[in-house]
mmCIF file of C-alpha atoms in Angstrom:
data_model
loop_
_atom_site.group_PDB
_atom_site.id
_atom_site.type_symbol
_atom_site.label_atom_id
_atom_site.label_comp_id
_atom_site.label_asym_id
_atom_site.label_seq_id
_atom_site.Cartn_x
_atom_site.Cartn_y
_atom_site.Cartn_z
ATOM 1 C CA UNK A 1194 0.000 0.000 0.000
ATOM 2 C CA UNK A 1195 2.903 2.347 0.635
ATOM 3 C CA UNK A 1196 3.851 1.929 -3.065
ATOM 4 C CA UNK A 1197 0.818 4.001 -4.000
ATOM 5 C CA UNK A 1198 2.404 7.114 -2.530
ATOM 6 C CA UNK A 1199 6.037 6.602 -3.496
ATOM 7 C CA UNK A 1200 7.761 7.143 -6.845
ATOM 8 C CA UNK A 1201 11.386 7.476 -7.785
ATOM 9 C CA UNK A 1202 12.614 10.728 -9.321
ATOM 10 C CA UNK A 1203 13.492 8.745 -12.469
ATOM 11 C CA UNK A 1204 9.949 7.403 -12.868
ATOM 12 C CA UNK A 1205 8.487 10.889 -12.345
ATOM 13 C CA UNK A 1206 10.862 12.325 -14.949
ATOM 14 C CA UNK A 1207 9.878 9.524 -17.338
ATOM 15 C CA UNK A 1208 6.194 10.437 -16.926
ATOM 16 C CA UNK A 1209 6.914 14.125 -17.576
ATOM 17 C CA UNK A 1210 9.021 13.385 -20.679
ATOM 18 C CA UNK A 1211 6.476 10.876 -21.997
ATOM 19 C CA UNK A 1212 3.707 13.420 -21.470
ATOM 20 C CA UNK A 1213 5.663 16.058 -23.358
ATOM 21 C CA UNK A 1214 6.447 13.657 -26.219
ATOM 22 C CA UNK A 1215 2.866 12.419 -26.540
ATOM 23 C CA UNK A 1216 1.517 15.973 -26.317
ATOM 24 C CA UNK A 1217 3.738 17.146 -29.175
ATOM 25 C CA UNK A 1218 2.826 14.079 -31.252
ATOM 26 C CA UNK A 1219 -0.880 14.628 -30.601
ATOM 27 C CA UNK A 1220 -0.730 18.296 -31.622
ATOM 28 C CA UNK A 1221 1.107 17.399 -34.849
ATOM 29 C CA UNK A 1222 -1.319 14.570 -35.670
ATOM 30 C CA UNK A 1223 -4.388 16.724 -35.040
ATOM 31 C CA UNK A 1224 -2.912 19.464 -37.252
ATOM 32 C CA UNK A 1225 -2.309 16.926 -40.031
ATOM 33 C CA UNK A 1226 -5.593 15.018 -39.824
ATOM 34 C CA UNK A 1227 -7.885 17.732 -38.461
ATOM 35 C CA UNK A 1228 -10.152 18.301 -35.504
ATOM 36 C CA UNK A 1229 -12.599 15.705 -36.838
ATOM 37 C CA UNK A 1230 -10.294 13.207 -35.129
ATOM 38 C CA UNK A 1231 -11.979 14.004 -31.819
ATOM 39 C CA UNK A 1232 -15.524 14.313 -33.070
ATOM 40 C CA UNK A 1233 -18.314 11.897 -32.413
ATOM 41 C CA UNK A 1234 -19.935 12.232 -35.811
ATOM 42 C CA UNK A 1235 -19.717 8.504 -36.529
ATOM 43 C CA UNK A 1236 -19.068 5.387 -34.519
ATOM 44 C CA UNK A 1237 -15.588 5.199 -36.088
ATOM 45 C CA UNK A 1238 -14.805 8.725 -34.858
ATOM 46 C CA UNK A 1239 -15.978 7.838 -31.383
ATOM 47 C CA UNK A 1240 -13.952 4.603 -31.348
ATOM 48 C CA UNK A 1241 -10.837 6.541 -32.379
ATOM 49 C CA UNK A 1242 -11.341 8.965 -29.503
ATOM 50 C CA UNK A 1243 -11.698 6.146 -26.973
ATOM 51 C CA UNK A 1244 -8.742 4.221 -28.399
ATOM 52 C CA UNK A 1245 -6.579 7.349 -28.438
ATOM 53 C CA UNK A 1246 -7.323 7.838 -24.752
ATOM 54 C CA UNK A 1247 -6.319 4.254 -23.991
ATOM 55 C CA UNK A 1248 -3.050 4.585 -25.923
ATOM 56 C CA UNK A 1249 -2.279 7.877 -24.183
ATOM 57 C CA UNK A 1250 -2.957 6.440 -20.736
ATOM 58 C CA UNK A 1251 -0.861 3.343 -21.251
ATOM 59 C CA UNK A 1252 2.010 5.290 -22.827
ATOM 60 C CA UNK A 1253 2.085 7.919 -20.100
ATOM 61 C CA UNK A 1254 1.714 5.727 -17.043
ATOM 62 C CA UNK A 1255 3.357 2.442 -17.979
ATOM 63 C CA UNK A 1256 6.804 1.550 -19.175
ATOM 64 C CA UNK A 1257 5.191 -0.609 -21.821
ATOM 65 C CA UNK A 1258 4.606 0.497 -24.475
ATOM 66 C CA UNK A 1259 7.560 2.844 -24.596
ATOM 67 C CA UNK A 1260 7.054 6.388 -25.840
ATOM 68 C CA UNK A 1261 8.067 5.655 -29.438
ATOM 69 C CA UNK A 1262 5.634 2.735 -29.702
ATOM 70 C CA UNK A 1263 2.851 4.874 -28.237
ATOM 71 C CA UNK A 1264 3.509 7.652 -30.750
ATOM 72 C CA UNK A 1265 3.568 5.132 -33.617
ATOM 73 C CA UNK A 1266 0.266 3.663 -32.371
ATOM 74 C CA UNK A 1267 -1.270 7.150 -32.299
ATOM 75 C CA UNK A 1268 0.023 7.878 -35.806
ATOM 76 C CA UNK A 1269 -1.465 4.602 -37.062
ATOM 77 C CA UNK A 1270 -4.839 5.409 -35.468
ATOM 78 C CA UNK A 1271 -4.875 8.887 -36.998
ATOM 79 C CA UNK A 1272 -3.874 7.449 -40.393
ATOM 80 C CA UNK A 1273 -6.803 5.022 -40.188
ATOM 81 C CA UNK A 1274 -9.087 7.934 -39.283
ATOM 82 C CA UNK A 1275 -7.839 9.926 -42.276
ATOM 83 C CA UNK A 1276 -8.417 6.911 -44.547
ATOM 84 C CA UNK A 1277 -11.952 6.423 -43.189
ATOM 85 C CA UNK A 1278 -12.668 10.130 -43.704
ATOM 86 C CA UNK A 1279 -11.360 9.945 -47.269
ATOM 87 C CA UNK A 1280 -13.577 6.920 -47.887
ATOM 88 C CA UNK A 1281 -16.638 8.764 -46.556
ATOM 89 C CA UNK A 1282 -15.965 11.731 -48.844
ATOM 90 C CA UNK A 1283 -15.734 9.365 -51.812
ATOM 91 C CA UNK A 1284 -18.883 7.379 -51.082
ATOM 92 C CA UNK A 1285 -17.212 4.415 -49.391
ATOM 93 C CA UNK A 1286 -19.014 4.442 -46.075
ATOM 94 C CA UNK A 1287 -18.881 0.739 -45.199
ATOM 95 C CA UNK A 1288 -17.561 1.607 -41.737
ATOM 96 C CA UNK A 1289 -20.502 3.824 -40.827
ATOM 97 C CA UNK A 1290 -23.856 2.783 -39.478
ATOM 98 C CA UNK A 1291 -26.942 3.979 -41.297
ATOM 99 C CA UNK A 1292 -29.182 6.461 -39.464
ATOM 100 C CA UNK A 1293 -32.638 5.037 -38.769
ATOM 101 C CA UNK A 1294 -36.077 6.604 -38.233
ATOM 102 C CA UNK A 1295 -37.506 5.594 -34.842
ATOM 103 C CA UNK A 1296 -40.625 7.754 -34.998
ATOM 104 C CA UNK A 1297 -42.476 9.045 -38.052
ATOM 105 C CA UNK A 1298 -44.584 11.849 -36.646
ATOM 106 C CA UNK A 1299 -46.364 10.521 -33.578
ATOM 107 C CA UNK A 1300 -46.034 6.900 -34.785
ATOM 108 C CA UNK A 1301 -43.405 4.790 -33.023
ATOM 109 C CA UNK A 1302 -41.757 2.416 -35.506
ATOM 110 C CA UNK A 1303 -41.560 -0.703 -33.347
ATOM 111 C CA UNK A 1304 -39.511 -2.691 -35.870
ATOM 112 C CA UNK A 1305 -36.872 0.043 -36.007
ATOM 113 C CA UNK A 1306 -36.763 0.349 -32.213
ATOM 114 C CA UNK A 1307 -35.920 -3.362 -32.086
ATOM 115 C CA UNK A 1308 -33.362 -3.028 -34.899
ATOM 116 C CA UNK A 1309 -31.624 -0.191 -33.038
ATOM 117 C CA UNK A 1310 -31.865 -1.826 -29.612
ATOM 118 C CA UNK A 1311 -33.750 1.180 -28.239
ATOM 119 C CA UNK A 1312 -36.568 0.755 -25.720
ATOM 120 C CA UNK A 1313 -39.737 2.809 -25.520
ATOM 121 C CA UNK A 1314 -38.443 4.111 -22.176
ATOM 122 C CA UNK A 1315 -35.237 5.315 -23.918
ATOM 123 C CA UNK A 1316 -37.353 6.984 -26.574
ATOM 124 C CA UNK A 1317 -39.610 8.724 -24.043
ATOM 125 C CA UNK A 1318 -36.517 9.997 -22.227
ATOM 126 C CA UNK A 1319 -35.152 11.524 -25.442
ATOM 127 C CA UNK A 1320 -38.512 13.141 -26.168
ATOM 128 C CA UNK A 1321 -38.463 14.714 -22.698
ATOM 129 C CA UNK A 1322 -34.871 15.913 -23.189
ATOM 130 C CA UNK A 1323 -35.997 17.623 -26.398
ATOM 131 C CA UNK A 1324 -38.850 19.365 -24.531
ATOM 132 C CA UNK A 1325 -41.556 17.616 -26.521
ATOM 133 C CA UNK A 1326 -44.836 18.318 -24.737
ATOM 134 C CA UNK A 1327 -47.200 16.335 -26.980
ATOM 135 C CA UNK A 1328 -46.571 13.602 -29.532
ATOM 136 C CA UNK A 1329 -48.226 15.649 -32.285
ATOM 137 C CA UNK A 1330 -45.199 17.985 -32.086
ATOM 138 C CA UNK A 1331 -42.892 15.193 -33.260
ATOM 139 C CA UNK A 1332 -41.958 15.238 -36.937
ATOM 140 C CA UNK A 1333 -39.340 12.477 -36.716
ATOM 141 C CA UNK A 1334 -36.975 10.803 -34.290
ATOM 142 C CA UNK A 1335 -33.730 9.522 -35.801
ATOM 143 C CA UNK A 1336 -31.216 7.074 -34.351
ATOM 144 C CA UNK A 1337 -27.987 8.628 -35.633
ATOM 145 C CA UNK A 1338 -24.826 6.840 -36.758
ATOM 146 C CA UNK A 1339 -23.159 7.746 -33.462
ATOM 147 C CA UNK A 1340 -25.868 6.191 -31.319
ATOM 148 C CA UNK A 1341 -27.302 9.613 -30.475
ATOM 149 C CA UNK A 1342 -31.019 10.186 -30.913
ATOM 150 C CA UNK A 1343 -32.202 13.331 -32.707
ATOM 151 C CA UNK A 1344 -35.724 14.576 -32.075
ATOM 152 C CA UNK A 1345 -37.085 16.800 -34.834
ATOM 153 C CA UNK A 1346 -40.159 18.594 -33.567
ATOM 154 C CA UNK A 1347 -42.141 21.787 -33.851
ATOM 155 C CA UNK A 1348 -45.535 23.420 -33.646
ATOM 156 C CA UNK A 1349 -48.172 20.987 -34.972
ATOM 157 C CA UNK A 1350 -49.564 23.790 -37.181
ATOM 158 C CA UNK A 1351 -46.100 24.806 -38.366
ATOM 159 C CA UNK A 1352 -44.299 23.749 -41.496
ATOM 160 C CA UNK A 1353 -43.582 20.112 -42.278
ATOM 161 C CA UNK A 1354 -40.095 18.712 -42.060
ATOM 162 C CA UNK A 1355 -37.819 19.430 -45.021
ATOM 163 C CA UNK A 1356 -37.119 16.223 -46.922
ATOM 164 C CA UNK A 1357 -33.407 17.001 -47.271
ATOM 165 C CA UNK A 1358 -32.901 16.726 -43.517
ATOM 166 C CA UNK A 1359 -33.632 13.010 -43.773
ATOM 167 C CA UNK A 1360 -31.476 12.267 -46.828
ATOM 168 C CA UNK A 1361 -29.604 9.020 -46.233
ATOM 169 C CA UNK A 1362 -31.805 8.004 -43.282
ATOM 170 C CA UNK A 1363 -33.331 4.532 -43.446
ATOM 171 C CA UNK A 1364 -37.152 4.625 -43.633
ATOM 172 C CA UNK A 1365 -37.218 8.386 -44.242
ATOM 173 C CA UNK A 1366 -40.015 7.713 -46.707
ATOM 174 C CA UNK A 1367 -42.274 6.961 -43.714
ATOM 175 C CA UNK A 1368 -41.965 10.567 -42.467
ATOM 176 C CA UNK A 1369 -44.221 13.361 -43.759
ATOM 177 C CA UNK A 1370 -41.918 15.921 -45.370
ATOM 178 C CA UNK A 1371 -42.181 18.913 -47.651
ATOM 179 C CA UNK A 1372 -39.936 20.083 -50.470
ATOM 180 C CA UNK A 1373 -38.820 23.717 -50.016
ATOM 181 C CA UNK A 1374 -38.513 26.327 -52.754
ATOM 182 C CA UNK A 1375 -37.963 23.687 -55.432
ATOM 183 C CA UNK A 1376 -34.489 22.876 -54.036
ATOM 184 C CA UNK A 1377 -35.306 19.218 -53.550
ATOM 185 C CA UNK A 1378 -35.123 19.431 -49.767
ATOM 186 C CA UNK A 1379 -31.472 20.359 -49.312
#
């Protein structure tokens, strides 16, 4: 138990130098790949963020992996992120989940709830978070690629949902939408 409170000057210096080295590497990698590296826009982005944290923790606080291996691991992760981003921009989105409609207006799509692994209690909680007061305010509820749930709602007498907001969302055709200004919905 006494080992918890004791550290040699060499081990403390190693932590400081490792921290400095990893910090510099992280700044360089983020500058090269971009801030998207820490976003949660897709499940791949989120996994990179979690994995980066694990690599940082093990590199900073353990002797294994050594600093150079930790930096190489970070560089490999960021390279994979850049490749995934390039693939997304060029229509190769096999790594991404497809967003899914959970509610079309006030109608709960039971089959899609099951597909997404979302319960009615989860759904009600998200509706409350979005300040939905009545179900007729709901235009659509979408299970996003990140696992987040988006609630699109408004005044029941207000405009319908723009079709373009649901482009690429599975079962978007089940949601009442309107085309705006002849633009094809965005």
